[in-house]
Amino acid sequence: MPTLELVESDEALRDWVDVVDAADVWGVPSFEDARHLRGLHPGRVDGVLRIDGRPVGAAFVRPAGGESADPCGVAGLWVIPAFRRRGLGSAMHCALSEHARRLGLRELLIEAHESQRDACAYLERRGYEEIGREVELVLELDSLPMPEVKPPAGITLVTRAERPDLLLGMYQVAREAIPDIPAEQADEVGSFEEWLATDMDRPIHTHDLTFIAMDGAEVVGYAVLQRGRGGVAFHSLTGVRRAWRGRGIASMLKRAQVAGAKRAGFRRLVTENAVENEPIRRLNEVMGYKPLMSTILYRGPLLGG
């Protein structure tokens, strides 16, 4: 009989990571990052589904976070391929829904990769509707010449490793850039402490791959890379303050990321762009990024009850 074990130890969390790595398109960047994320949201619950002790499924549910009063939580469901179509996803979904009710939630947001048609069909059969879509793009680095990184007039480029004192200025960039990203479900920037823990101090974010654009002493933009596995790095955010947009700062930051990734030995760069975010999609196309499948964000009801 399948049993859902709540993750309360590093051993169980390692099993959770192993399942997600086997079931998800990109997997988990690192065990340390998974452990870090677990501590960011009060009320978050992670579970490992076992059959005869073997981990075959993984799940989580948490409140939306930030200052949102929306009674909609965030969840994830994974079943390793050999154990799909046995009702295991539904069993985890029902268990997550019970916990969500105790948190006062009425709906859930769940992502599914477009290439995983079974997952999309599963959610749609249970009343989940698509509310947003992000196109994944990849840049192959091996054959790409090292890009020239030339700041626009009056702009200087530094890394967080060089200037660890600029975090407050970077937070002001985030407060303008993140709400301006065209998306059906906007991210919450939250307090400085929340932003620092979520967007800056994750174990997969390293200071030498965090690039900061400055106009004199003022921070006007920044870009962060996430270290993944298998020679892959992920773009986290490229943001510029409103008054400095249209001057080539985002392009400079992107080129700095590409150059930094090549120097660090990564072979592929992956990014996600909201379908509605035409400016950044055009920039990525000019830089040679090629589209992959999309990630679809679904919103739907709790199960059971």
Tab-separated table of C-alpha atoms in Angstrom:
chain	number	residue	atom	x	y	z
A	1	MET	CA	0.000	0.000	0.000
A	2	PRO	CA	1.290	3.499	-0.783
A	3	THR	CA	2.019	5.688	2.225
A	4	LEU	CA	2.647	9.433	2.271
A	5	GLU	CA	5.468	10.379	4.652
A	6	LEU	CA	5.830	13.983	5.728
A	7	VAL	CA	9.360	15.247	5.175
A	8	GLU	CA	10.873	15.902	8.599
A	9	SER	CA	14.478	14.793	8.120
A	10	ASP	CA	17.324	15.275	5.679
A	11	GLU	CA	17.056	11.605	4.727
A	12	ALA	CA	13.409	12.015	3.690
A	13	LEU	CA	14.234	15.263	1.903
A	14	ARG	CA	16.951	13.494	-0.120
A	15	ASP	CA	14.339	10.951	-1.225
A	16	TRP	CA	12.007	13.853	-2.133
A	17	VAL	CA	14.765	15.428	-4.243
A	18	ASP	CA	15.518	12.105	-5.950
A	19	VAL	CA	11.867	11.698	-6.997
A	20	VAL	CA	11.642	15.238	-8.378
A	21	ASP	CA	14.915	14.735	-10.258
A	22	ALA	CA	13.492	11.576	-11.848
A	23	ALA	CA	10.070	13.052	-12.667
A	24	ASP	CA	10.636	16.729	-13.482
A	25	VAL	CA	12.030	18.144	-16.728
A	26	TRP	CA	14.833	20.075	-15.011
A	27	GLY	CA	14.877	18.455	-11.577
A	28	VAL	CA	16.127	20.119	-8.394
A	29	PRO	CA	19.244	22.313	-8.678
A	30	SER	CA	20.664	21.010	-5.398
A	31	PHE	CA	19.709	19.346	-2.132
A	32	GLU	CA	20.917	22.425	-0.245
A	33	ASP	CA	18.618	24.664	-2.263
A	34	ALA	CA	15.632	22.374	-1.626
A	35	ARG	CA	16.336	22.538	2.105
A	36	HIS	CA	16.639	26.329	1.943
A	37	LEU	CA	13.289	26.715	0.162
A	38	ARG	CA	11.519	24.559	2.748
A	39	GLY	CA	12.321	27.116	5.426
A	40	LEU	CA	10.997	30.171	3.588
A	41	HIS	CA	7.239	29.673	3.940
A	42	PRO	CA	5.468	28.995	7.249
A	43	GLY	CA	2.819	26.361	6.672
A	44	ARG	CA	4.706	24.576	3.894
A	45	VAL	CA	4.405	20.789	3.928
A	46	ASP	CA	6.442	18.349	1.818
A	47	GLY	CA	5.622	14.682	1.392
A	48	VAL	CA	7.254	11.570	-0.050
A	49	LEU	CA	4.986	8.797	-1.327
A	50	ARG	CA	6.431	5.328	-0.759
A	51	ILE	CA	5.501	1.865	-1.973
A	52	ASP	CA	7.132	-0.884	0.105
A	53	GLY	CA	9.551	1.760	1.351
A	54	ARG	CA	10.588	2.901	-2.107
A	55	PRO	CA	10.075	6.634	-2.834
A	56	VAL	CA	7.924	6.934	-5.967
A	57	GLY	CA	6.137	10.286	-5.512
A	58	ALA	CA	6.800	13.738	-4.098
A	59	ALA	CA	4.588	16.714	-3.318
A	60	PHE	CA	4.442	20.034	-1.518
A	61	VAL	CA	1.894	22.707	-0.661
A	62	ARG	CA	2.346	26.146	0.845
A	63	PRO	CA	0.600	29.512	1.145
A	64	ALA	CA	1.295	32.006	-1.632
A	65	GLY	CA	3.643	34.075	0.546
A	66	GLY	CA	4.359	37.789	0.537
A	67	GLU	CA	1.471	40.064	1.456
A	68	SER	CA	-1.104	38.317	-0.726
A	69	ALA	CA	-4.539	37.745	0.813
A	70	ASP	CA	-5.569	35.486	-2.065
A	71	PRO	CA	-6.874	32.168	-0.629
A	72	CYS	CA	-4.879	30.284	-3.248
A	73	GLY	CA	-1.819	28.252	-2.349
A	74	VAL	CA	1.086	26.872	-4.370
A	75	ALA	CA	1.599	23.142	-4.837
A	76	GLY	CA	3.644	20.608	-6.765
A	77	LEU	CA	3.072	16.934	-7.615
A	78	TRP	CA	5.535	14.429	-9.089
A	79	VAL	CA	5.358	10.673	-9.723
A	80	ILE	CA	8.276	8.819	-11.266
A	81	PRO	CA	7.396	7.537	-14.768
A	82	ALA	CA	7.227	3.801	-13.964
A	83	PHE	CA	4.524	4.391	-11.320
A	84	ARG	CA	2.188	6.751	-13.165
A	85	ARG	CA	-1.471	6.014	-14.010
A	86	ARG	CA	-2.035	4.223	-10.697
A	87	GLY	CA	-3.883	6.982	-8.854
A	88	LEU	CA	-0.806	7.990	-6.855
A	89	GLY	CA	-0.917	11.615	-8.008
A	90	SER	CA	-4.563	11.875	-6.987
A	91	ALA	CA	-3.792	10.410	-3.565
A	92	MET	CA	-1.093	13.026	-2.954
A	93	HIS	CA	-3.333	15.767	-4.361
A	94	CYS	CA	-6.096	14.865	-1.889
A	95	ALA	CA	-3.617	14.890	1.005
A	96	LEU	CA	-2.277	18.290	-0.071
A	97	SER	CA	-5.833	19.609	-0.335
A	98	GLU	CA	-6.587	18.625	3.262
A	99	HIS	CA	-3.570	20.535	4.495
A	100	ALA	CA	-4.499	23.501	2.286
A	101	ARG	CA	-7.969	23.617	3.893
A	102	ARG	CA	-6.394	23.772	7.324
A	103	LEU	CA	-4.426	26.803	6.087
A	104	GLY	CA	-7.648	28.511	4.959
A	105	LEU	CA	-6.909	28.029	1.255
A	106	ARG	CA	-9.580	27.275	-1.341
A	107	GLU	CA	-7.567	26.809	-4.540
A	108	LEU	CA	-4.078	25.804	-5.678
A	109	LEU	CA	-1.577	26.938	-8.294
A	110	ILE	CA	0.267	24.033	-9.931
A	111	GLU	CA	2.809	24.196	-12.760
A	112	ALA	CA	3.081	21.592	-15.496
A	113	HIS	CA	5.568	21.395	-18.331
A	114	GLU	CA	3.947	21.408	-21.759
A	115	SER	CA	5.950	18.327	-22.755
A	116	GLN	CA	4.376	16.340	-19.908
A	117	ARG	CA	0.967	15.921	-21.515
A	118	ASP	CA	-0.248	13.427	-18.898
A	119	ALA	CA	0.267	16.019	-16.153
A	120	CYS	CA	-1.589	18.705	-18.107
A	121	ALA	CA	-4.468	16.346	-18.845
A	122	TYR	CA	-4.595	15.259	-15.195
A	123	LEU	CA	-5.031	18.838	-13.991
A	124	GLU	CA	-7.539	19.786	-16.678
A	125	ARG	CA	-9.739	16.774	-15.853
A	126	ARG	CA	-9.897	18.020	-12.268
A	127	GLY	CA	-11.101	21.493	-13.143
A	128	TYR	CA	-7.768	23.311	-13.344
A	129	GLU	CA	-7.559	26.119	-15.879
A	130	GLU	CA	-4.513	27.662	-17.522
A	131	ILE	CA	-3.891	31.177	-16.205
A	132	GLY	CA	-0.379	31.805	-17.470
A	133	ARG	CA	2.303	30.430	-19.713
A	134	GLU	CA	6.048	30.964	-19.851
A	135	VAL	CA	8.126	30.050	-22.877
A	136	GLU	CA	11.388	28.289	-22.064
A	137	LEU	CA	14.390	29.315	-24.154
A	138	VAL	CA	17.879	27.856	-24.304
A	139	LEU	CA	21.230	29.277	-25.360
A	140	GLU	CA	23.926	26.730	-26.243
A	141	LEU	CA	27.216	28.113	-24.946
A	142	ASP	CA	29.851	25.728	-26.325
A	143	SER	CA	29.837	27.132	-29.858
A	144	LEU	CA	29.025	30.698	-28.852
A	145	PRO	CA	31.846	33.278	-29.020
A	146	MET	CA	32.592	35.094	-25.777
A	147	PRO	CA	30.298	38.155	-25.903
A	148	GLU	CA	31.594	41.680	-25.549
A	149	VAL	CA	30.233	43.349	-22.417
A	150	LYS	CA	30.213	47.091	-23.039
A	151	PRO	CA	28.224	49.236	-20.573
A	152	PRO	CA	26.194	52.156	-21.966
A	153	ALA	CA	27.542	55.656	-21.402
A	154	GLY	CA	27.561	56.572	-17.717
A	155	ILE	CA	26.853	53.001	-16.524
A	156	THR	CA	29.287	50.775	-14.667
A	157	LEU	CA	29.034	47.033	-14.070
A	158	VAL	CA	30.028	45.248	-10.853
A	159	THR	CA	29.242	41.918	-9.213
A	160	ARG	CA	27.785	41.269	-5.799
A	161	ALA	CA	31.114	39.661	-4.888
A	162	GLU	CA	32.789	43.028	-5.548
A	163	ARG	CA	30.065	45.172	-3.954
A	164	PRO	CA	28.181	43.256	-1.227
A	165	ASP	CA	26.984	46.602	0.158
A	166	LEU	CA	24.491	47.240	-2.673
A	167	LEU	CA	21.635	44.975	-1.579
A	168	LEU	CA	19.270	47.774	-0.559
A	169	GLY	CA	19.701	49.405	-3.965
A	170	MET	CA	19.053	46.077	-5.669
A	171	TYR	CA	15.871	45.679	-3.631
A	172	GLN	CA	14.607	48.993	-5.002
A	173	VAL	CA	15.188	47.629	-8.513
A	174	ALA	CA	13.192	44.502	-7.633
A	175	ARG	CA	10.298	46.583	-6.291
A	176	GLU	CA	9.968	48.240	-9.712
A	177	ALA	CA	10.989	45.408	-12.034
A	178	ILE	CA	9.117	42.413	-10.631
A	179	PRO	CA	5.616	44.005	-10.573
A	180	ASP	CA	6.200	45.210	-14.155
A	181	ILE	CA	6.736	41.685	-15.519
A	182	PRO	CA	3.664	40.905	-17.654
A	183	ALA	CA	2.073	37.851	-16.062
A	184	GLU	CA	-1.363	36.687	-15.038
A	185	GLN	CA	-0.075	35.749	-11.586
A	186	ALA	CA	2.368	38.450	-10.467
A	187	ASP	CA	5.094	37.522	-8.003
A	188	GLU	CA	5.132	39.162	-4.592
A	189	VAL	CA	8.328	41.088	-3.867
A	190	GLY	CA	7.666	41.089	-0.132
A	191	SER	CA	9.805	42.726	2.498
A	192	PHE	CA	13.540	43.266	2.117
A	193	GLU	CA	14.178	40.234	4.334
A	194	GLU	CA	11.807	38.051	2.282
A	195	TRP	CA	13.335	39.183	-0.999
A	196	LEU	CA	16.839	38.566	0.346
A	197	ALA	CA	16.001	35.015	1.420
A	198	THR	CA	14.013	34.112	-1.697
A	199	ASP	CA	15.807	35.937	-4.507
A	200	MET	CA	19.359	36.577	-3.333
A	201	ASP	CA	20.598	34.178	-0.691
A	202	ARG	CA	19.518	30.831	-2.135
A	203	PRO	CA	22.451	28.379	-2.259
A	204	ILE	CA	22.237	28.260	-6.079
A	205	HIS	CA	22.817	32.031	-6.317
A	206	THR	CA	26.519	32.870	-6.181
A	207	HIS	CA	27.856	36.375	-5.727
A	208	ASP	CA	30.247	36.236	-8.680
A	209	LEU	CA	27.322	35.511	-11.051
A	210	THR	CA	25.119	38.309	-9.702
A	211	PHE	CA	25.659	41.371	-11.916
A	212	ILE	CA	24.740	44.932	-10.905
A	213	ALA	CA	24.379	48.010	-13.137
A	214	MET	CA	25.166	51.375	-11.544
A	215	ASP	CA	24.693	54.992	-12.573
A	216	GLY	CA	27.178	56.775	-10.352
A	217	ALA	CA	26.412	55.530	-6.837
A	218	GLU	CA	22.862	54.444	-7.698
A	219	VAL	CA	21.862	50.856	-8.460
A	220	VAL	CA	19.719	50.889	-11.616
A	221	GLY	CA	19.585	47.211	-12.590
A	222	TYR	CA	20.729	43.716	-11.742
A	223	ALA	CA	20.701	40.155	-13.076
A	224	VAL	CA	21.102	36.821	-11.275
A	225	LEU	CA	22.094	33.364	-12.512
A	226	GLN	CA	21.096	30.131	-10.812
A	227	ARG	CA	23.520	27.221	-10.825
A	228	GLY	CA	21.858	24.025	-12.033
A	229	ARG	CA	23.078	20.509	-12.681
A	230	GLY	CA	24.602	18.922	-15.742
A	231	GLY	CA	26.242	22.082	-17.065
A	232	VAL	CA	22.983	24.071	-17.055
A	233	ALA	CA	22.482	27.520	-15.536
A	234	PHE	CA	19.153	29.349	-15.240
A	235	HIS	CA	18.328	33.023	-15.498
A	236	SER	CA	16.564	34.183	-12.337
A	237	LEU	CA	15.804	37.850	-13.055
A	238	THR	CA	17.055	40.643	-15.277
A	239	GLY	CA	15.567	43.875	-13.947
A	240	VAL	CA	16.090	47.580	-14.657
A	241	ARG	CA	14.507	50.568	-12.917
A	242	ARG	CA	11.852	52.326	-15.000
A	243	ALA	CA	13.702	55.615	-15.508
A	244	TRP	CA	16.744	53.787	-16.945
A	245	ARG	CA	14.982	51.468	-19.375
A	246	GLY	CA	15.610	51.732	-23.105
A	247	ARG	CA	19.329	52.502	-22.705
A	248	GLY	CA	20.721	49.026	-23.339
A	249	ILE	CA	21.249	48.157	-19.666
A	250	ALA	CA	19.240	44.912	-19.813
A	251	SER	CA	21.220	43.842	-22.886
A	252	MET	CA	24.498	44.564	-21.082
A	253	LEU	CA	23.384	42.544	-18.055
A	254	LYS	CA	22.358	39.622	-20.250
A	255	ARG	CA	25.719	39.651	-22.022
A	256	ALA	CA	27.489	39.732	-18.669
A	257	GLN	CA	25.512	36.657	-17.637
A	258	VAL	CA	26.419	34.807	-20.828
A	259	ALA	CA	30.101	35.678	-20.416
A	260	GLY	CA	30.027	34.733	-16.729
A	261	ALA	CA	28.343	31.400	-17.480
A	262	LYS	CA	30.936	30.561	-20.143
A	263	ARG	CA	33.802	31.418	-17.791
A	264	ALA	CA	32.217	29.248	-15.067
A	265	GLY	CA	32.088	26.275	-17.439
A	266	PHE	CA	28.332	26.049	-18.045
A	267	ARG	CA	27.251	24.633	-21.388
A	268	ARG	CA	23.622	25.820	-21.565
A	269	LEU	CA	21.676	28.825	-20.335
A	270	VAL	CA	17.928	28.443	-19.809
A	271	THR	CA	15.386	31.197	-19.251
A	272	GLU	CA	11.606	31.517	-18.995
A	273	ASN	CA	9.688	34.451	-20.440
A	274	ALA	CA	6.017	35.213	-19.971
A	275	VAL	CA	4.293	35.083	-23.345
A	276	GLU	CA	3.171	38.701	-22.833
A	277	ASN	CA	6.699	39.955	-22.037
A	278	GLU	CA	7.550	41.059	-25.575
A	279	PRO	CA	10.609	43.259	-24.779
A	280	ILE	CA	12.608	40.535	-23.036
A	281	ARG	CA	11.515	37.947	-25.604
A	282	ARG	CA	12.859	40.170	-28.405
A	283	LEU	CA	16.130	40.675	-26.541
A	284	ASN	CA	16.575	36.936	-26.013
A	285	GLU	CA	15.824	36.257	-29.689
A	286	VAL	CA	18.466	38.777	-30.776
A	287	MET	CA	20.984	37.115	-28.450
A	288	GLY	CA	20.374	33.708	-30.005
A	289	TYR	CA	18.113	31.975	-27.486
A	290	LYS	CA	15.967	29.248	-29.068
A	291	PRO	CA	12.476	28.348	-27.806
A	292	LEU	CA	11.737	25.044	-26.087
A	293	MET	CA	8.428	23.886	-24.638
A	294	SER	CA	6.386	26.119	-22.343
A	295	THR	CA	5.665	25.882	-18.631
A	296	ILE	CA	1.940	26.249	-17.934
A	297	LEU	CA	0.535	27.654	-14.693
A	298	TYR	CA	-2.806	26.147	-13.694
A	299	ARG	CA	-5.257	27.295	-11.035
A	300	GLY	CA	-7.944	25.017	-9.694
A	301	PRO	CA	-9.932	23.583	-6.793
A	302	LEU	CA	-8.903	21.488	-3.852
A	303	LEU	CA	-9.767	17.797	-4.095
A	304	GLY	CA	-11.991	15.865	-1.734
A	305	GLY	CA	-13.803	17.531	1.142
